[in-house]
Amino acid sequence: MKYAASLTILAAALAVSGCSILPAAGPTTSAIESGADIATAEGLFARYEIIDVTPALVESLRTRPLDSLLVTFGDNRPALEPVIGVGDSVAVQVWEAGSGGLFSGPLVADRFSAGSKSATIPEQVVGPDGGITVPYAGRIKVIGRRTQDVQALIETELAGKAIQPQVLVSVTKPVSQSATVTGEGAMGKRVPLSGRGDRLLDVIAQAGGVRTPVAETFVRLSRGNRTVTVPMSTVVANPRENIFVRPDDTLTLVRDPQTFLAVGALGATTEVPFSADGLTLSQALARASGLRDFQADPEGVFIFRYEPAAVVRRLRPNSPLLASPQVPVVYRVNLRDPQGLFLTQSFRMRNRDLVYVSSAPFAELGKVLSVFSTVTAPVAAGASLYTVTR
């Protein structure tokens, strides 16, 4: 009787404290549900939002506002006639109507040649003052002007000095009319822009193309004081995002492999790469080898994610966590409900998501019984030996 009482006390102690002292892969379903709010001296303190995955939620997340090059910068075609800017290299050639002028050679008494009637002024870089120097015309301001406007200005300045001068101005190195392509996914190059206008993919192609997988590459466009980053797959799939590049734009191709974490009662606990664009929750669970038959709780499938406050505001307008730009959200899916299986095929995974499957209550009870049998086995053996020796 004494041994039986001891066993009863031990079993009760393990049953009460087993869940807190036994090893576990993570919190139980009830722990996640009750842990969203914690009690403090001032009252309840919200730590994260728990939101059930429903058809309405899936549709709402499908239309979530994402960064867009088109929305931020527009798709304005640059001017068809580019203007000269600081840093450009400019060449000037001057023709005269007769020989013996300022820019023409002397008359040669030869039946085949009457002397040179033109002169090429060496290539010049437009200085910080925005001008170039032309002999007998002085300092000519060219910044912000078209080549034909500069030609007319030089001809006006040379009128009366040269013999009916005709001028041709050409920009040999259009530094101011170029964009920079750099980053891990590109070779790095300064690409001159053509007068017809160049779109983002055109400029990237001129710089050597993308050297990393499209699904892992992001395009970061910096223009003025604004910078927007979008997936390369978005630019490729949506022609509207393939906007015109403007002078002085900087395109940075960033490689960022898309992955999610799979933890808990899954067949594989690991970091899993997307390997493709548009991964769904059902595909994510399959890549994590599915739920463990004798351990997983089908009602306890959770996706931990930081969502922008603008997204959470549409889902939970009264959430106390909206003061932060990024709100911790736990999406919950019930796979005991057949509709939950359909929802997993529509719920899109995001980069750095954490998929967690909690252990079933029976699995926790099994751990308690396992420890109980381990502890009581020597006691039972001793009691049996004591009975035999008597």
Short mmCIF file of C-alpha atoms in Angstrom, two decimals:
data_model
loop_
_atom_site.label_atom_id
_atom_site.label_comp_id
_atom_site.label_asym_id
_atom_site.label_seq_id
_atom_site.Cartn_x
_atom_site.Cartn_y
_atom_site.Cartn_z
CA MET A 1 0.00 0.00 0.00
CA LYS A 2 2.87 2.32 0.82
CA TYR A 3 4.38 1.84 -2.66
CA ALA A 4 1.02 2.28 -4.36
CA ALA A 5 0.51 5.62 -2.61
CA SER A 6 3.96 6.79 -3.70
CA LEU A 7 3.22 5.85 -7.29
CA THR A 8 -0.07 7.72 -7.19
CA ILE A 9 1.61 10.89 -5.89
CA LEU A 10 4.37 10.66 -8.51
CA ALA A 11 1.86 10.20 -11.32
CA ALA A 12 -0.15 13.21 -10.19
CA ALA A 13 2.97 15.37 -10.00
CA LEU A 14 4.03 14.41 -13.50
CA ALA A 15 0.54 14.99 -14.87
CA VAL A 16 0.44 18.49 -13.40
CA SER A 17 3.94 19.62 -14.35
CA GLY A 18 4.71 17.41 -17.33
CA CYS A 19 3.94 20.03 -19.99
CA SER A 20 6.32 22.57 -18.49
CA ILE A 21 9.28 20.35 -17.64
CA LEU A 22 9.29 17.94 -20.58
CA PRO A 23 11.18 18.65 -23.84
CA ALA A 24 9.06 20.24 -26.57
CA ALA A 25 9.51 21.59 -30.11
CA GLY A 26 7.69 24.81 -29.21
CA PRO A 27 4.53 26.21 -27.66
CA THR A 28 1.25 24.36 -27.77
CA THR A 29 -1.78 25.63 -29.64
CA SER A 30 -3.36 26.87 -26.41
CA ALA A 31 -0.12 28.61 -25.40
CA ILE A 32 -0.02 30.54 -28.68
CA GLU A 33 -3.68 31.52 -28.37
CA SER A 34 -3.35 32.66 -24.76
CA GLY A 35 0.03 34.34 -25.29
CA ALA A 36 -1.22 37.03 -27.67
CA ASP A 37 -2.04 39.19 -24.64
CA ILE A 38 -0.24 39.16 -21.31
CA ALA A 39 -1.39 40.67 -18.04
CA THR A 40 0.61 43.59 -16.63
CA ALA A 41 0.08 46.04 -13.80
CA GLU A 42 -1.53 48.45 -16.28
CA GLY A 43 -3.76 45.77 -17.80
CA LEU A 44 -3.50 43.50 -20.83
CA PHE A 45 -0.51 44.07 -23.10
CA ALA A 46 -0.84 42.93 -26.74
CA ARG A 47 2.20 41.13 -28.14
CA TYR A 48 0.90 39.90 -31.50
CA GLU A 49 -2.30 39.50 -33.49
CA ILE A 50 -3.83 36.06 -34.14
CA ILE A 51 -5.82 35.97 -37.37
CA ASP A 52 -7.63 32.94 -38.77
CA VAL A 53 -7.01 32.19 -42.44
CA THR A 54 -10.32 32.51 -44.31
CA PRO A 55 -11.22 33.02 -47.99
CA ALA A 56 -11.77 36.73 -47.27
CA LEU A 57 -8.33 37.00 -45.66
CA VAL A 58 -6.62 35.26 -48.56
CA GLU A 59 -8.25 37.67 -51.00
CA SER A 60 -7.32 40.66 -48.83
CA LEU A 61 -3.67 39.61 -48.69
CA ARG A 62 -3.67 39.01 -52.43
CA THR A 63 -4.44 42.70 -52.97
CA ARG A 64 -2.06 43.97 -50.29
CA PRO A 65 -0.25 47.18 -51.27
CA LEU A 66 3.28 46.37 -52.38
CA ASP A 67 6.15 48.61 -53.39
CA SER A 68 5.74 49.65 -57.00
CA LEU A 69 8.10 51.46 -59.36
CA LEU A 70 5.16 52.64 -61.44
CA VAL A 71 3.26 54.09 -58.46
CA THR A 72 6.33 55.77 -56.97
CA PHE A 73 8.07 57.14 -60.06
CA GLY A 74 5.51 56.98 -62.85
CA ASP A 75 6.30 55.90 -66.39
CA ASN A 76 7.18 59.22 -68.00
CA ARG A 77 9.21 58.94 -71.17
CA PRO A 78 12.27 61.21 -71.02
CA ALA A 79 12.69 64.09 -73.46
CA LEU A 80 13.34 62.91 -77.01
CA GLU A 81 16.07 65.51 -77.38
CA PRO A 82 18.42 65.25 -74.41
CA VAL A 83 20.22 68.31 -73.16
CA ILE A 84 23.90 68.72 -72.35
CA GLY A 85 24.95 68.43 -68.72
CA VAL A 86 28.01 68.83 -66.51
CA GLY A 87 30.58 66.10 -67.14
CA ASP A 88 29.57 65.46 -70.74
CA SER A 89 32.33 65.39 -73.35
CA VAL A 90 31.55 67.72 -76.25
CA ALA A 91 33.25 68.00 -79.65
CA VAL A 92 32.84 71.04 -81.93
CA GLN A 93 33.56 71.22 -85.65
CA VAL A 94 33.47 74.51 -87.57
CA TRP A 95 33.15 74.95 -91.34
CA GLU A 96 33.68 78.14 -93.32
CA ALA A 97 32.36 79.05 -96.73
CA GLY A 98 35.81 79.88 -98.12
CA SER A 99 39.46 79.25 -97.53
CA GLY A 100 41.79 81.50 -95.60
CA GLY A 101 39.43 82.14 -92.70
CA LEU A 102 39.79 81.59 -88.96
CA PHE A 103 39.10 77.88 -89.20
CA SER A 104 39.96 77.13 -92.83
CA GLY A 105 43.32 76.53 -94.41
CA PRO A 106 45.00 78.89 -96.88
CA LEU A 107 44.07 78.75 -100.53
CA VAL A 108 46.29 76.25 -102.38
CA ALA A 109 47.02 76.78 -106.05
CA ASP A 110 46.15 73.29 -107.08
CA ARG A 111 43.44 72.14 -109.42
CA PHE A 112 42.42 69.34 -107.07
CA SER A 113 42.29 71.22 -103.74
CA ALA A 114 41.26 74.67 -102.66
CA GLY A 115 42.46 74.21 -99.06
CA SER A 116 40.72 72.89 -95.95
CA LYS A 117 37.50 74.66 -95.02
CA SER A 118 36.90 73.14 -91.54
CA ALA A 119 38.54 72.70 -88.17
CA THR A 120 37.79 70.32 -85.29
CA ILE A 121 38.06 71.73 -81.78
CA PRO A 122 39.40 69.06 -79.36
CA GLU A 123 36.88 67.26 -77.18
CA GLN A 124 36.05 69.15 -73.98
CA VAL A 125 34.39 68.15 -70.74
CA VAL A 126 31.61 70.49 -69.65
CA GLY A 127 32.88 72.17 -66.51
CA PRO A 128 31.08 73.00 -63.26
CA ASP A 129 30.19 76.39 -64.74
CA GLY A 130 28.31 74.58 -67.52
CA GLY A 131 30.41 75.93 -70.35
CA ILE A 132 33.01 75.02 -72.98
CA THR A 133 35.56 77.20 -74.75
CA VAL A 134 35.44 77.93 -78.47
CA PRO A 135 38.26 79.96 -80.05
CA TYR A 136 37.17 83.50 -81.04
CA ALA A 137 33.77 82.86 -79.44
CA GLY A 138 34.88 82.68 -75.83
CA ARG A 139 33.16 80.71 -73.09
CA ILE A 140 29.90 79.21 -74.34
CA LYS A 141 27.31 78.06 -71.81
CA VAL A 142 26.00 74.69 -72.96
CA ILE A 143 24.45 73.18 -69.84
CA GLY A 144 20.72 72.52 -70.17
CA ARG A 145 20.76 73.18 -73.92
CA ARG A 146 20.25 70.94 -76.93
CA THR A 147 23.13 70.46 -79.37
CA GLN A 148 21.33 72.39 -82.12
CA ASP A 149 20.82 75.32 -79.73
CA VAL A 150 24.55 75.35 -78.92
CA GLN A 151 25.38 75.22 -82.62
CA ALA A 152 23.26 78.29 -83.30
CA LEU A 153 24.81 80.13 -80.34
CA ILE A 154 28.37 79.49 -81.54
CA GLU A 155 27.52 80.52 -85.09
CA THR A 156 26.12 83.79 -83.73
CA GLU A 157 29.28 84.43 -81.72
CA LEU A 158 31.51 83.74 -84.76
CA ALA A 159 29.47 85.83 -87.16
CA GLY A 160 31.65 88.62 -88.60
CA LYS A 161 34.80 86.83 -87.53
CA ALA A 162 34.69 83.66 -89.59
CA ILE A 163 33.57 83.24 -93.20
CA GLN A 164 29.88 82.28 -92.97
CA PRO A 165 30.56 79.75 -90.20
CA GLN A 166 28.59 76.51 -89.91
CA VAL A 167 28.96 74.57 -86.66
CA LEU A 168 28.34 70.94 -85.70
CA VAL A 169 28.25 70.05 -81.98
CA SER A 170 28.23 66.42 -80.86
CA VAL A 171 28.21 64.86 -77.40
CA THR A 172 30.82 62.10 -77.51
CA LYS A 173 30.43 60.92 -73.92
CA PRO A 174 26.95 61.67 -72.52
CA VAL A 175 27.77 61.20 -68.85
CA SER A 176 24.84 63.31 -67.66
CA GLN A 177 22.45 61.28 -69.84
CA SER A 178 23.31 57.92 -68.35
CA ALA A 179 22.25 55.58 -65.57
CA THR A 180 24.36 53.45 -63.24
CA VAL A 181 23.79 49.71 -62.87
CA THR A 182 25.53 48.01 -59.97
CA GLY A 183 25.06 45.36 -57.31
CA GLU A 184 25.79 41.70 -56.73
CA GLY A 185 23.53 40.61 -59.57
CA ALA A 186 25.13 42.87 -62.22
CA MET A 187 28.54 43.43 -63.74
CA GLY A 188 28.42 47.13 -62.89
CA LYS A 189 28.39 49.73 -65.63
CA ARG A 190 27.42 53.28 -66.47
CA VAL A 191 24.94 53.01 -69.34
CA PRO A 192 24.30 55.97 -71.68
CA LEU A 193 20.63 56.53 -72.40
CA SER A 194 19.39 56.87 -75.95
CA GLY A 195 17.15 59.63 -77.21
CA ARG A 196 14.24 57.28 -77.84
CA GLY A 197 14.06 56.38 -74.12
CA ASP A 198 15.26 53.23 -72.37
CA ARG A 199 13.26 51.05 -70.04
CA LEU A 200 14.61 49.37 -66.95
CA LEU A 201 15.16 45.95 -68.51
CA ASP A 202 16.83 47.58 -71.54
CA VAL A 203 19.38 49.29 -69.31
CA ILE A 204 20.06 46.13 -67.31
CA ALA A 205 20.59 44.21 -70.57
CA GLN A 206 23.08 46.83 -71.80
CA ALA A 207 24.97 46.48 -68.54
CA GLY A 208 25.40 42.75 -69.09
CA GLY A 209 22.13 41.35 -67.78
CA VAL A 210 21.30 39.64 -64.51
CA ARG A 211 23.85 37.15 -63.22
CA THR A 212 21.69 35.70 -60.43
CA PRO A 213 18.41 33.73 -60.56
CA VAL A 214 15.48 36.01 -61.30
CA ALA A 215 13.47 34.59 -58.36
CA GLU A 216 16.30 35.63 -55.98
CA THR A 217 16.99 39.08 -57.47
CA PHE A 218 15.53 42.43 -56.40
CA VAL A 219 15.75 45.71 -58.31
CA ARG A 220 16.46 48.77 -56.17
CA LEU A 221 15.89 52.02 -58.05
CA SER A 222 17.23 55.24 -56.54
CA ARG A 223 16.04 58.49 -58.09
CA GLY A 224 16.64 61.76 -56.28
CA ASN A 225 15.88 61.22 -52.60
CA ARG A 226 13.59 58.23 -53.14
CA THR A 227 14.49 54.54 -53.28
CA VAL A 228 12.12 51.65 -54.04
CA THR A 229 12.93 47.93 -54.10
CA VAL A 230 10.82 45.41 -56.03
CA PRO A 231 11.39 41.78 -57.04
CA MET A 232 12.89 41.29 -60.47
CA SER A 233 10.18 38.71 -61.12
CA THR A 234 7.60 41.48 -60.70
CA VAL A 235 9.29 43.63 -63.34
CA VAL A 236 9.51 40.67 -65.72
CA ALA A 237 5.91 39.55 -65.17
CA ASN A 238 4.30 43.00 -65.19
CA PRO A 239 5.32 45.20 -68.15
CA ARG A 240 3.88 48.26 -66.38
CA GLU A 241 6.66 47.98 -63.78
CA ASN A 242 9.28 48.10 -66.55
CA ILE A 243 9.35 51.91 -66.41
CA PHE A 244 11.55 54.36 -68.29
CA VAL A 245 14.93 55.03 -66.73
CA ARG A 246 15.90 58.67 -66.25
CA PRO A 247 19.37 60.27 -66.28
CA ASP A 248 21.32 59.83 -63.00
CA ASP A 249 19.15 56.88 -61.92
CA THR A 250 20.97 54.17 -59.98
CA LEU A 251 19.86 50.56 -60.40
CA THR A 252 21.16 48.14 -57.79
CA LEU A 253 20.54 44.44 -58.37
CA VAL A 254 20.41 42.75 -54.98
CA ARG A 255 20.45 39.00 -54.54
CA ASP A 256 18.23 37.94 -51.66
CA PRO A 257 17.32 34.21 -51.71
CA GLN A 258 13.70 33.76 -50.67
CA THR A 259 13.38 31.31 -47.79
CA PHE A 260 10.99 30.30 -45.03
CA LEU A 261 11.58 28.52 -41.73
CA ALA A 262 9.80 25.27 -40.94
CA VAL A 263 9.72 24.32 -37.25
CA GLY A 264 7.63 22.26 -34.87
CA ALA A 265 5.89 18.95 -35.53
CA LEU A 266 6.93 18.74 -39.19
CA GLY A 267 8.79 16.07 -41.06
CA ALA A 268 11.74 18.43 -41.53
CA THR A 269 12.75 21.35 -39.33
CA THR A 270 14.91 23.56 -41.51
CA GLU A 271 15.24 26.72 -43.59
CA VAL A 272 13.68 26.01 -46.98
CA PRO A 273 14.37 28.03 -50.17
CA PHE A 274 11.44 29.05 -52.33
CA SER A 275 13.17 27.97 -55.58
CA ALA A 276 10.30 29.63 -57.45
CA ASP A 277 8.08 32.68 -57.34
CA GLY A 278 4.63 32.46 -55.78
CA LEU A 279 5.07 29.67 -53.21
CA THR A 280 1.86 28.68 -51.40
CA LEU A 281 1.40 27.31 -47.88
CA SER A 282 0.52 23.86 -49.22
CA GLN A 283 3.78 23.79 -51.18
CA ALA A 284 5.68 25.01 -48.12
CA LEU A 285 4.26 22.20 -45.96
CA ALA A 286 5.13 19.66 -48.65
CA ARG A 287 8.72 20.91 -48.82
CA ALA A 288 8.92 20.55 -45.04
CA SER A 289 7.88 16.87 -45.46
CA GLY A 290 4.39 17.48 -44.13
CA LEU A 291 2.97 17.06 -40.64
CA ARG A 292 4.16 14.24 -38.38
CA ASP A 293 1.36 11.70 -38.10
CA PHE A 294 1.66 10.87 -34.39
CA GLN A 295 2.80 14.26 -33.10
CA ALA A 296 1.31 17.18 -35.08
CA ASP A 297 -1.87 19.01 -34.16
CA PRO A 298 -3.75 19.68 -37.45
CA GLU A 299 -5.62 22.51 -35.73
CA GLY A 300 -2.35 24.17 -34.77
CA VAL A 301 -0.73 25.23 -38.07
CA PHE A 302 0.60 28.80 -37.70
CA ILE A 303 2.45 31.28 -39.92
CA PHE A 304 4.47 33.88 -38.01
CA ARG A 305 5.04 37.04 -40.02
CA TYR A 306 5.71 40.77 -39.65
CA GLU A 307 3.10 42.65 -41.67
CA PRO A 308 3.10 46.37 -42.58
CA ALA A 309 0.77 48.38 -40.39
CA ALA A 310 -1.25 49.35 -43.49
CA VAL A 311 -2.09 45.67 -44.08
CA VAL A 312 -3.02 44.97 -40.46
CA ARG A 313 -5.17 48.12 -40.34
CA ARG A 314 -7.43 46.60 -42.99
CA LEU A 315 -7.63 43.30 -41.13
CA ARG A 316 -7.80 44.58 -37.56
CA PRO A 317 -8.70 48.30 -37.56
CA ASN A 318 -8.68 48.47 -33.75
CA SER A 319 -5.40 46.65 -33.17
CA PRO A 320 -3.31 48.28 -30.40
CA LEU A 321 -0.15 47.34 -32.33
CA LEU A 322 -0.76 49.70 -35.26
CA ALA A 323 1.60 52.31 -33.81
CA SER A 324 4.54 50.24 -35.08
CA PRO A 325 5.39 50.21 -38.80
CA GLN A 326 5.73 46.41 -38.70
CA VAL A 327 3.16 44.40 -36.74
CA PRO A 328 3.78 40.81 -35.55
CA VAL A 329 0.96 38.62 -36.87
CA VAL A 330 0.24 34.93 -36.37
CA TYR A 331 -1.99 33.41 -39.06
CA ARG A 332 -3.81 30.26 -37.94
CA VAL A 333 -5.00 27.43 -40.21
CA ASN A 334 -7.20 24.52 -39.14
CA LEU A 335 -6.34 21.49 -41.29
CA ARG A 336 -9.02 19.35 -39.64
CA ASP A 337 -11.48 21.39 -41.69
CA PRO A 338 -11.33 20.32 -45.37
CA GLN A 339 -11.70 23.98 -46.38
CA GLY A 340 -8.37 24.58 -44.65
CA LEU A 341 -6.69 22.40 -47.29
CA PHE A 342 -8.12 24.60 -50.04
CA LEU A 343 -6.95 27.72 -48.21
CA THR A 344 -3.38 26.43 -48.01
CA GLN A 345 -3.35 26.32 -51.82
CA SER A 346 -4.22 30.03 -52.00
CA PHE A 347 -2.30 31.44 -49.04
CA ARG A 348 0.92 32.96 -50.43
CA MET A 349 4.14 32.61 -48.47
CA ARG A 350 6.41 35.62 -47.96
CA ASN A 351 10.15 35.83 -47.56
CA ARG A 352 11.30 35.03 -43.99
CA ASP A 353 7.94 33.52 -42.96
CA LEU A 354 8.04 31.01 -40.11
CA VAL A 355 5.73 28.00 -40.42
CA TYR A 356 5.09 26.33 -37.07
CA VAL A 357 3.02 23.23 -36.32
CA SER A 358 2.30 22.59 -32.65
CA SER A 359 2.27 19.17 -31.04
CA ALA A 360 -1.04 17.48 -30.37
CA PRO A 361 -2.20 17.18 -26.72
CA PHE A 362 -1.98 13.40 -27.03
CA ALA A 363 1.69 13.71 -27.94
CA GLU A 364 2.33 15.68 -24.73
CA LEU A 365 0.44 13.03 -22.75
CA GLY A 366 2.57 10.38 -24.40
CA LYS A 367 5.70 12.16 -23.16
CA VAL A 368 4.30 12.23 -19.63
CA LEU A 369 3.47 8.51 -19.71
CA SER A 370 6.93 7.76 -21.14
CA VAL A 371 8.64 9.61 -18.31
CA PHE A 372 6.24 8.04 -15.81
CA SER A 373 7.07 4.52 -16.97
CA THR A 374 10.78 5.33 -16.94
CA VAL A 375 10.64 6.59 -13.36
CA THR A 376 8.28 3.95 -11.98
CA ALA A 377 9.90 0.94 -13.61
CA PRO A 378 12.67 0.61 -10.96
CA VAL A 379 10.13 1.19 -8.19
CA ALA A 380 7.80 -1.50 -9.56
CA ALA A 381 10.69 -3.90 -9.96
CA GLY A 382 11.74 -3.28 -6.34
CA ALA A 383 8.20 -3.81 -5.10
CA SER A 384 7.94 -7.09 -7.00
CA LEU A 385 11.26 -8.28 -5.59
CA TYR A 386 10.14 -7.32 -2.09
CA THR A 387 6.92 -9.33 -2.50
CA VAL A 388 8.80 -12.41 -3.70
CA THR A 389 11.35 -12.34 -0.88
CA ARG A 390 8.60 -12.21 1.68
#
